[in-house]
Amino acid sequence: MSPKRLLCAAALSLCFAGPAAFAQTAAPTAQPAPADQPGMETGAPAPAAPTAAAASSAPTVAMAAQAPVAPLTGPVRNVVLVHGAFVDGSSWNGVVAKLQQKGYHVSSVQNPLTSLADDVAATRRVLARQQGPTILVGHSWGGVVITEAANAPNVAGLVYIAAIAPQLHESTMDLMKRAAPMPAGEAISADPSGFLWLDRARYHADFAADVPENVTRVLSTAQVPIAQKAFGETVSQVGWKDKPSWYVLTTKDRAVSPEVQRFMADRMGATVVPMASSHLAPVSHAGAVADVIDRAARELSRPQ
């Protein structure tokens, strides 16, 4: 496979969508009503209690000092959302609104997308502001970020939405090479400064086919590029080995292969939730994504 095709394929794992407005942190307004959600598959059992991820002998992302946080006691009422490339945190707006209606305290990270270390640092800053147990959610490239950042002591569990979930010292590109290039592979190009952009003309068909075209026109216009080097960066912490995990597998994805998604989810032993969605499920299926997060939070809140 040529370097160009590898780059394009890897970049697809990083796509995300959302308008330019910032998603705000909000306090809970109501308690969620218990109601099981259908369509979930259970993988290998997750650990009963979170522990700190083992440190790598040759880390690629520097460990940040953790601010004091509340111990993991009580129900999970905090949700931290981590976006991918080509957008900002407001791509979670629909999910934020649904979770707020269910009574959660929700925060949406604004990743700079300049490196894995920078995005992890941004996520840890938001995690340090949470009071009590928190569920950490990542979409696409955001999956790499939450995998590294999940060793924060207040993280109770992880939810991956069509997201990259690497193993120790494994990069996004390593995972994308497990399948043939996806249709959107040639929609990505690098600028002279080393940042990657999505072709506006391909954005709807290959990244958000189930999102209205008038919305994808805005998303493609407001996209935030990601540093090309991020594709080759590897994690030094693997949060899913120590924290219970859920995985939303997008079966109509033309960016990250459903085959690769299944491989990652099974390797994690995650609870798998198939969803007939394009890659941009947080935009096209905001309610269903919020329901999965709610289900995960309630399961984490049960007495062990």
PDB file of C-alpha atoms in Angstrom, residues 54-171:
ATOM      1  CA  ALA A  54       0.494   0.632  33.855  1.00  0.00           C
ATOM      2  CA  ALA A  55       3.106   3.148  32.779  1.00  0.00           C
ATOM      3  CA  SER A  56       5.104   2.427  29.640  1.00  0.00           C
ATOM      4  CA  SER A  57       8.876   2.015  29.733  1.00  0.00           C
ATOM      5  CA  ALA A  58       9.126   4.287  26.677  1.00  0.00           C
ATOM      6  CA  PRO A  59       6.131   6.636  26.760  1.00  0.00           C
ATOM      7  CA  THR A  60       5.327   8.846  23.792  1.00  0.00           C
ATOM      8  CA  VAL A  61       2.929  11.111  25.684  1.00  0.00           C
ATOM      9  CA  ALA A  62       4.204  12.862  28.802  1.00  0.00           C
ATOM     10  CA  MET A  63       2.248  12.164  31.967  1.00  0.00           C
ATOM     11  CA  ALA A  64       0.535  15.244  33.399  1.00  0.00           C
ATOM     12  CA  ALA A  65       0.201  15.837  37.129  1.00  0.00           C
ATOM     13  CA  GLN A  66      -3.318  15.048  38.294  1.00  0.00           C
ATOM     14  CA  ALA A  67      -5.239  17.634  40.294  1.00  0.00           C
ATOM     15  CA  PRO A  68      -7.055  16.390  43.423  1.00  0.00           C
ATOM     16  CA  VAL A  69     -10.450  14.938  42.573  1.00  0.00           C
ATOM     17  CA  ALA A  70     -13.330  13.429  44.483  1.00  0.00           C
ATOM     18  CA  PRO A  71     -13.038   9.670  45.109  1.00  0.00           C
ATOM     19  CA  LEU A  72     -14.997   7.180  43.033  1.00  0.00           C
ATOM     20  CA  THR A  73     -18.020   6.973  45.299  1.00  0.00           C
ATOM     21  CA  GLY A  74     -21.663   7.508  44.424  1.00  0.00           C
ATOM     22  CA  PRO A  75     -23.424   7.495  41.053  1.00  0.00           C
ATOM     23  CA  VAL A  76     -21.805   8.622  37.818  1.00  0.00           C
ATOM     24  CA  ARG A  77     -23.316  12.040  37.094  1.00  0.00           C
ATOM     25  CA  ASN A  78     -20.475  13.632  35.072  1.00  0.00           C
ATOM     26  CA  VAL A  79     -19.878  13.109  31.353  1.00  0.00           C
ATOM     27  CA  VAL A  80     -16.816  14.425  29.498  1.00  0.00           C
ATOM     28  CA  LEU A  81     -17.031  14.350  25.690  1.00  0.00           C
ATOM     29  CA  VAL A  82     -13.911  14.345  23.487  1.00  0.00           C
ATOM     30  CA  HIS A  83     -14.206  15.215  19.792  1.00  0.00           C
ATOM     31  CA  GLY A  84     -12.139  14.152  16.806  1.00  0.00           C
ATOM     32  CA  ALA A  85     -10.538  16.039  13.938  1.00  0.00           C
ATOM     33  CA  PHE A  86     -11.959  18.562  11.478  1.00  0.00           C
ATOM     34  CA  VAL A  87     -14.388  20.025  14.051  1.00  0.00           C
ATOM     35  CA  ASP A  88     -14.543  21.274  17.621  1.00  0.00           C
ATOM     36  CA  GLY A  89     -16.392  20.316  20.778  1.00  0.00           C
ATOM     37  CA  SER A  90     -19.683  21.709  19.542  1.00  0.00           C
ATOM     38  CA  SER A  91     -20.036  18.626  17.355  1.00  0.00           C
ATOM     39  CA  TRP A  92     -21.477  17.073  20.519  1.00  0.00           C
ATOM     40  CA  ASN A  93     -24.234  19.706  20.819  1.00  0.00           C
ATOM     41  CA  GLY A  94     -27.095  17.303  20.170  1.00  0.00           C
ATOM     42  CA  VAL A  95     -25.689  14.739  22.599  1.00  0.00           C
ATOM     43  CA  VAL A  96     -25.072  17.442  25.224  1.00  0.00           C
ATOM     44  CA  ALA A  97     -28.699  18.568  25.060  1.00  0.00           C
ATOM     45  CA  LYS A  98     -30.016  15.011  25.447  1.00  0.00           C
ATOM     46  CA  LEU A  99     -27.737  14.248  28.393  1.00  0.00           C
ATOM     47  CA  GLN A 100     -28.634  17.499  30.120  1.00  0.00           C
ATOM     48  CA  GLN A 101     -32.292  16.519  29.830  1.00  0.00           C
ATOM     49  CA  LYS A 102     -31.387  13.284  31.616  1.00  0.00           C
ATOM     50  CA  GLY A 103     -29.801  15.244  34.446  1.00  0.00           C
ATOM     51  CA  TYR A 104     -26.084  14.861  33.733  1.00  0.00           C
ATOM     52  CA  HIS A 105     -23.329  17.428  34.260  1.00  0.00           C
ATOM     53  CA  VAL A 106     -21.769  17.523  30.780  1.00  0.00           C
ATOM     54  CA  SER A 107     -18.481  19.006  29.559  1.00  0.00           C
ATOM     55  CA  SER A 108     -17.201  19.099  25.984  1.00  0.00           C
ATOM     56  CA  VAL A 109     -13.425  19.291  25.537  1.00  0.00           C
ATOM     57  CA  GLN A 110     -11.961  21.674  22.965  1.00  0.00           C
ATOM     58  CA  ASN A 111      -9.031  19.728  21.507  1.00  0.00           C
ATOM     59  CA  PRO A 112      -6.363  21.831  19.766  1.00  0.00           C
ATOM     60  CA  LEU A 113      -5.647  18.889  17.426  1.00  0.00           C
ATOM     61  CA  THR A 114      -1.980  19.865  17.323  1.00  0.00           C
ATOM     62  CA  SER A 115      -0.699  16.582  18.807  1.00  0.00           C
ATOM     63  CA  LEU A 116      -1.835  13.663  20.923  1.00  0.00           C
ATOM     64  CA  ALA A 117      -0.075  15.138  23.956  1.00  0.00           C
ATOM     65  CA  ASP A 118      -1.834  18.488  23.516  1.00  0.00           C
ATOM     66  CA  ASP A 119      -5.254  16.870  23.172  1.00  0.00           C
ATOM     67  CA  VAL A 120      -4.653  14.660  26.205  1.00  0.00           C
ATOM     68  CA  ALA A 121      -3.614  17.721  28.226  1.00  0.00           C
ATOM     69  CA  ALA A 122      -6.803  19.545  27.210  1.00  0.00           C
ATOM     70  CA  THR A 123      -8.877  16.536  28.254  1.00  0.00           C
ATOM     71  CA  ARG A 124      -7.117  16.196  31.600  1.00  0.00           C
ATOM     72  CA  ARG A 125      -7.785  19.853  32.365  1.00  0.00           C
ATOM     73  CA  VAL A 126     -11.512  19.247  31.940  1.00  0.00           C
ATOM     74  CA  LEU A 127     -11.401  15.990  33.920  1.00  0.00           C
ATOM     75  CA  ALA A 128      -9.724  17.789  36.819  1.00  0.00           C
ATOM     76  CA  ARG A 129     -12.774  20.069  37.107  1.00  0.00           C
ATOM     77  CA  GLN A 130     -15.244  17.214  37.599  1.00  0.00           C
ATOM     78  CA  GLN A 131     -16.581  16.541  41.089  1.00  0.00           C
ATOM     79  CA  GLY A 132     -17.037  12.806  41.533  1.00  0.00           C
ATOM     80  CA  PRO A 133     -17.091   9.784  39.203  1.00  0.00           C
ATOM     81  CA  THR A 134     -16.992  10.637  35.511  1.00  0.00           C
ATOM     82  CA  ILE A 135     -17.613   8.751  32.283  1.00  0.00           C
ATOM     83  CA  LEU A 136     -15.199   9.658  29.475  1.00  0.00           C
ATOM     84  CA  VAL A 137     -16.504   9.519  25.893  1.00  0.00           C
ATOM     85  CA  GLY A 138     -14.502   9.764  22.661  1.00  0.00           C
ATOM     86  CA  HIS A 139     -15.515   9.841  19.019  1.00  0.00           C
ATOM     87  CA  SER A 140     -13.133   8.859  16.208  1.00  0.00           C
ATOM     88  CA  TRP A 141      -9.687  10.373  16.976  1.00  0.00           C
ATOM     89  CA  GLY A 142     -11.097  11.178  20.399  1.00  0.00           C
ATOM     90  CA  GLY A 143     -10.822   7.465  21.149  1.00  0.00           C
ATOM     91  CA  VAL A 144      -7.026   7.697  21.069  1.00  0.00           C
ATOM     92  CA  VAL A 145      -7.197  10.662  23.436  1.00  0.00           C
ATOM     93  CA  ILE A 146      -9.447   8.974  26.009  1.00  0.00           C
ATOM     94  CA  THR A 147      -7.368   5.791  25.874  1.00  0.00           C
ATOM     95  CA  GLU A 148      -4.350   7.823  27.041  1.00  0.00           C
ATOM     96  CA  ALA A 149      -6.227  10.117  29.439  1.00  0.00           C
ATOM     97  CA  ALA A 150      -8.319   7.461  31.203  1.00  0.00           C
ATOM     98  CA  ASN A 151      -5.816   6.978  34.020  1.00  0.00           C
ATOM     99  CA  ALA A 152      -7.278  10.061  35.710  1.00  0.00           C
ATOM    100  CA  PRO A 153      -8.513   8.825  39.109  1.00  0.00           C
ATOM    101  CA  ASN A 154     -12.079  10.072  38.652  1.00  0.00           C
ATOM    102  CA  VAL A 155     -12.698   8.201  35.372  1.00  0.00           C
ATOM    103  CA  ALA A 156     -15.126   5.361  36.070  1.00  0.00           C
ATOM    104  CA  GLY A 157     -15.576   4.072  32.517  1.00  0.00           C
ATOM    105  CA  LEU A 158     -15.118   4.734  28.806  1.00  0.00           C
ATOM    106  CA  VAL A 159     -17.457   4.990  25.817  1.00  0.00           C
ATOM    107  CA  TYR A 160     -16.027   4.829  22.289  1.00  0.00           C
ATOM    108  CA  ILE A 161     -18.154   6.135  19.388  1.00  0.00           C
ATOM    109  CA  ALA A 162     -16.781   4.792  16.070  1.00  0.00           C
ATOM    110  CA  ALA A 163     -13.481   5.558  17.760  1.00  0.00           C
ATOM    111  CA  ILE A 164      -9.892   4.423  17.549  1.00  0.00           C
ATOM    112  CA  ALA A 165      -8.912   2.303  20.572  1.00  0.00           C
ATOM    113  CA  PRO A 166      -5.184   1.579  20.354  1.00  0.00           C
ATOM    114  CA  GLN A 167      -3.075  -0.932  22.223  1.00  0.00           C
ATOM    115  CA  LEU A 168       0.157   0.083  23.985  1.00  0.00           C
ATOM    116  CA  HIS A 169       2.574   1.758  21.520  1.00  0.00           C
ATOM    117  CA  GLU A 170       0.020   1.375  18.694  1.00  0.00           C
ATOM    118  CA  SER A 171      -0.889   4.290  16.415  1.00  0.00           C
TER     119      SER A 171
END
